[in-house]
Amino acid sequence: MIKKLYNLKILQVDQKLVEKGQLTSRITDIDAEMLFTNNQMITTTVSRHGAISDFAILQMHKDTMKAHIIKLQSEKRKLEKQIEALTDVIIELQKESEQFDYIIQEEKKKKFKAMIKAQDEEAAEYMQSKYIAS
């Protein structure tokens, strides 16, 4: 039973690590998109002799990109909070799995000691029977 619980905890840790990797990947994607949007905002221009309306459209476009960057930043903060919470869960699961592993190791030691004791008893009985037979 302990072995099954240990395996379950290990499986849960692995699943949480995969989930953390996905969130980290999403944060990296958001960073790349923010950088791209920022570069696009900086390099966007109008023709030199364009109409005043061109400048208004350009300003609206830049405002839209700024709003998009703010939205991405808030999503990034949300994902970072999820990663922090996930890290706490992973740590707890690892502690639990270590506890189960300790219990398993102690049980193995007890079984080994019992086996050694049984072999010693068998050897003692064999020696006694040989001594009695002689």
PDB file of C-alpha atoms in Angstrom:
ATOM      1  CA  MET A   1       0.000   0.000   0.000  1.00  0.00           C
ATOM      2  CA  ILE A   2       2.814   2.385   0.906  1.00  0.00           C
ATOM      3  CA  LYS A   3       4.535   1.553  -2.382  1.00  0.00           C
ATOM      4  CA  LYS A   4       1.376   2.475  -4.294  1.00  0.00           C
ATOM      5  CA  LEU A   5       1.109   5.771  -2.417  1.00  0.00           C
ATOM      6  CA  TYR A   6       4.773   6.485  -3.112  1.00  0.00           C
ATOM      7  CA  ASN A   7       4.286   5.789  -6.831  1.00  0.00           C
ATOM      8  CA  LEU A   8       1.179   7.987  -6.845  1.00  0.00           C
ATOM      9  CA  LYS A   9       3.081  10.883  -5.272  1.00  0.00           C
ATOM     10  CA  ILE A  10       5.921  10.486  -7.764  1.00  0.00           C
ATOM     11  CA  LEU A  11       3.405  10.493 -10.609  1.00  0.00           C
ATOM     12  CA  GLN A  12       1.731  13.603  -9.213  1.00  0.00           C
ATOM     13  CA  VAL A  13       5.091  15.368  -8.926  1.00  0.00           C
ATOM     14  CA  ASP A  14       5.858  14.507 -12.547  1.00  0.00           C
ATOM     15  CA  GLN A  15       2.470  15.817 -13.680  1.00  0.00           C
ATOM     16  CA  LYS A  16       2.940  19.060 -11.771  1.00  0.00           C
ATOM     17  CA  LEU A  17       6.418  19.492 -13.252  1.00  0.00           C
ATOM     18  CA  VAL A  18       4.976  19.068 -16.746  1.00  0.00           C
ATOM     19  CA  GLU A  19       2.277  21.618 -15.922  1.00  0.00           C
ATOM     20  CA  LYS A  20       4.929  24.013 -14.602  1.00  0.00           C
ATOM     21  CA  GLY A  21       6.905  23.553 -17.823  1.00  0.00           C
ATOM     22  CA  GLN A  22       3.833  24.417 -19.874  1.00  0.00           C
ATOM     23  CA  LEU A  23       3.225  27.567 -17.837  1.00  0.00           C
ATOM     24  CA  THR A  24       6.874  28.566 -18.157  1.00  0.00           C
ATOM     25  CA  SER A  25       6.665  28.006 -21.905  1.00  0.00           C
ATOM     26  CA  ARG A  26       3.562  30.197 -22.071  1.00  0.00           C
ATOM     27  CA  ILE A  27       5.400  32.949 -20.155  1.00  0.00           C
ATOM     28  CA  THR A  28       8.259  32.727 -22.651  1.00  0.00           C
ATOM     29  CA  ASP A  29       5.752  33.042 -25.500  1.00  0.00           C
ATOM     30  CA  ILE A  30       4.213  36.084 -23.824  1.00  0.00           C
ATOM     31  CA  ASP A  31       7.643  37.678 -23.410  1.00  0.00           C
ATOM     32  CA  ALA A  32       8.390  37.117 -27.095  1.00  0.00           C
ATOM     33  CA  GLU A  33       5.011  38.556 -28.107  1.00  0.00           C
ATOM     34  CA  MET A  34       5.534  41.597 -25.865  1.00  0.00           C
ATOM     35  CA  LEU A  35       8.961  42.186 -27.409  1.00  0.00           C
ATOM     36  CA  PHE A  36       7.555  41.833 -30.926  1.00  0.00           C
ATOM     37  CA  THR A  37       4.657  44.193 -30.174  1.00  0.00           C
ATOM     38  CA  ASN A  38       6.997  46.710 -28.569  1.00  0.00           C
ATOM     39  CA  ASN A  39       9.314  46.626 -31.603  1.00  0.00           C
ATOM     40  CA  GLN A  40       6.329  46.997 -33.888  1.00  0.00           C
ATOM     41  CA  MET A  41       5.111  49.984 -31.882  1.00  0.00           C
ATOM     42  CA  ILE A  42       8.519  51.656 -32.029  1.00  0.00           C
ATOM     43  CA  THR A  43       9.028  51.114 -35.759  1.00  0.00           C
ATOM     44  CA  THR A  44       5.518  51.994 -36.948  1.00  0.00           C
ATOM     45  CA  THR A  45       5.494  55.212 -38.972  1.00  0.00           C
ATOM     46  CA  VAL A  46       3.477  57.110 -41.540  1.00  0.00           C
ATOM     47  CA  SER A  47       4.624  58.654 -44.792  1.00  0.00           C
ATOM     48  CA  ARG A  48       6.469  61.917 -44.414  1.00  0.00           C
ATOM     49  CA  HIS A  49       3.867  64.024 -46.200  1.00  0.00           C
ATOM     50  CA  GLY A  50       0.827  62.101 -44.982  1.00  0.00           C
ATOM     51  CA  ALA A  51      -2.432  63.630 -43.904  1.00  0.00           C
ATOM     52  CA  ILE A  52      -3.186  64.531 -40.299  1.00  0.00           C
ATOM     53  CA  SER A  53      -5.601  61.595 -40.196  1.00  0.00           C
ATOM     54  CA  ASP A  54      -2.626  59.289 -40.772  1.00  0.00           C
ATOM     55  CA  PHE A  55      -1.131  60.506 -37.505  1.00  0.00           C
ATOM     56  CA  ALA A  56      -4.417  59.934 -35.675  1.00  0.00           C
ATOM     57  CA  ILE A  57      -4.601  56.389 -37.055  1.00  0.00           C
ATOM     58  CA  LEU A  58      -0.981  55.823 -36.084  1.00  0.00           C
ATOM     59  CA  GLN A  59      -1.691  57.010 -32.545  1.00  0.00           C
ATOM     60  CA  MET A  60      -4.734  54.717 -32.302  1.00  0.00           C
ATOM     61  CA  HIS A  61      -2.589  51.825 -33.530  1.00  0.00           C
ATOM     62  CA  LYS A  62       0.109  52.566 -30.940  1.00  0.00           C
ATOM     63  CA  ASP A  63      -2.507  52.872 -28.192  1.00  0.00           C
ATOM     64  CA  THR A  64      -3.920  49.487 -29.211  1.00  0.00           C
ATOM     65  CA  MET A  65      -0.452  47.934 -29.060  1.00  0.00           C
ATOM     66  CA  LYS A  66       0.156  49.503 -25.622  1.00  0.00           C
ATOM     67  CA  ALA A  67      -3.137  48.047 -24.395  1.00  0.00           C
ATOM     68  CA  HIS A  68      -2.127  44.665 -25.827  1.00  0.00           C
ATOM     69  CA  ILE A  69       1.203  44.830 -23.970  1.00  0.00           C
ATOM     70  CA  ILE A  70      -0.586  45.689 -20.710  1.00  0.00           C
ATOM     71  CA  LYS A  71      -2.931  42.740 -21.235  1.00  0.00           C
ATOM     72  CA  LEU A  72       0.046  40.437 -21.848  1.00  0.00           C
ATOM     73  CA  GLN A  73       1.808  41.726 -18.736  1.00  0.00           C
ATOM     74  CA  SER A  74      -1.237  41.007 -16.578  1.00  0.00           C
ATOM     75  CA  GLU A  75      -1.517  37.503 -18.066  1.00  0.00           C
ATOM     76  CA  LYS A  76       2.196  36.975 -17.378  1.00  0.00           C
ATOM     77  CA  ARG A  77       1.763  38.021 -13.732  1.00  0.00           C
ATOM     78  CA  LYS A  78      -1.176  35.646 -13.407  1.00  0.00           C
ATOM     79  CA  LEU A  79       0.875  32.781 -14.843  1.00  0.00           C
ATOM     80  CA  GLU A  80       3.801  33.606 -12.547  1.00  0.00           C
ATOM     81  CA  LYS A  81       1.455  33.392  -9.540  1.00  0.00           C
ATOM     82  CA  GLN A  82       0.233  30.019 -10.804  1.00  0.00           C
ATOM     83  CA  ILE A  83       3.834  28.847 -11.100  1.00  0.00           C
ATOM     84  CA  GLU A  84       4.534  29.937  -7.522  1.00  0.00           C
ATOM     85  CA  ALA A  85       1.476  28.041  -6.272  1.00  0.00           C
ATOM     86  CA  LEU A  86       2.443  25.033  -8.361  1.00  0.00           C
ATOM     87  CA  THR A  87       5.970  25.114  -6.963  1.00  0.00           C
ATOM     88  CA  ASP A  88       4.542  24.993  -3.432  1.00  0.00           C
ATOM     89  CA  VAL A  89       2.388  21.992  -4.382  1.00  0.00           C
ATOM     90  CA  ILE A  90       5.393  20.253  -5.959  1.00  0.00           C
ATOM     91  CA  ILE A  91       7.443  20.794  -2.815  1.00  0.00           C
ATOM     92  CA  GLU A  92       4.677  19.319  -0.638  1.00  0.00           C
ATOM     93  CA  LEU A  93       4.286  16.323  -2.939  1.00  0.00           C
ATOM     94  CA  GLN A  94       8.031  15.732  -2.889  1.00  0.00           C
ATOM     95  CA  LYS A  95       8.046  15.866   0.917  1.00  0.00           C
ATOM     96  CA  GLU A  96       5.229  13.328   1.047  1.00  0.00           C
ATOM     97  CA  SER A  97       6.951  11.041  -1.446  1.00  0.00           C
ATOM     98  CA  GLU A  98      10.171  11.246   0.570  1.00  0.00           C
ATOM     99  CA  GLN A  99       8.234  10.227   3.674  1.00  0.00           C
ATOM    100  CA  PHE A 100       6.746   7.247   1.869  1.00  0.00           C
ATOM    101  CA  ASP A 101      10.154   6.342   0.489  1.00  0.00           C
ATOM    102  CA  TYR A 102      11.576   6.428   4.021  1.00  0.00           C
ATOM    103  CA  ILE A 103       8.798   4.108   5.219  1.00  0.00           C
ATOM    104  CA  ILE A 104       9.486   1.742   2.316  1.00  0.00           C
ATOM    105  CA  GLN A 105      13.210   1.699   3.098  1.00  0.00           C
ATOM    106  CA  GLU A 106      12.512   0.992   6.776  1.00  0.00           C
ATOM    107  CA  GLU A 107      10.221  -1.896   5.825  1.00  0.00           C
ATOM    108  CA  LYS A 108      12.938  -3.322   3.584  1.00  0.00           C
ATOM    109  CA  LYS A 109      15.427  -3.095   6.442  1.00  0.00           C
ATOM    110  CA  LYS A 110      12.996  -4.909   8.782  1.00  0.00           C
ATOM    111  CA  LYS A 111      12.408  -7.654   6.213  1.00  0.00           C
ATOM    112  CA  PHE A 112      16.140  -8.040   5.661  1.00  0.00           C
ATOM    113  CA  LYS A 113      16.782  -8.257   9.408  1.00  0.00           C
ATOM    114  CA  ALA A 114      13.991 -10.840   9.773  1.00  0.00           C
ATOM    115  CA  MET A 115      15.465 -12.859   6.905  1.00  0.00           C
ATOM    116  CA  ILE A 116      18.942 -12.745   8.472  1.00  0.00           C
ATOM    117  CA  LYS A 117      17.495 -13.769  11.847  1.00  0.00           C
ATOM    118  CA  ALA A 118      15.610 -16.664  10.246  1.00  0.00           C
ATOM    119  CA  GLN A 119      18.785 -17.828   8.489  1.00  0.00           C
ATOM    120  CA  ASP A 120      20.711 -17.612  11.767  1.00  0.00           C
ATOM    121  CA  GLU A 121      18.047 -19.697  13.489  1.00  0.00           C
ATOM    122  CA  GLU A 122      18.145 -22.274  10.698  1.00  0.00           C
ATOM    123  CA  ALA A 123      21.918 -22.438  10.917  1.00  0.00           C
ATOM    124  CA  ALA A 124      21.766 -22.831  14.709  1.00  0.00           C
ATOM    125  CA  GLU A 125      19.151 -25.592  14.406  1.00  0.00           C
ATOM    126  CA  TYR A 126      21.251 -27.349  11.788  1.00  0.00           C
ATOM    127  CA  MET A 127      24.328 -27.154  13.997  1.00  0.00           C
ATOM    128  CA  GLN A 128      22.362 -28.490  16.972  1.00  0.00           C
ATOM    129  CA  SER A 129      20.980 -31.381  14.943  1.00  0.00           C
ATOM    130  CA  LYS A 130      24.502 -32.215  13.705  1.00  0.00           C
ATOM    131  CA  TYR A 131      25.835 -32.039  17.268  1.00  0.00           C
ATOM    132  CA  ILE A 132      23.021 -34.243  18.588  1.00  0.00           C
ATOM    133  CA  ALA A 133      23.463 -36.739  15.734  1.00  0.00           C
ATOM    134  CA  SER A 134      27.159 -37.098  16.462  1.00  0.00           C
TER     135      SER A 134
END
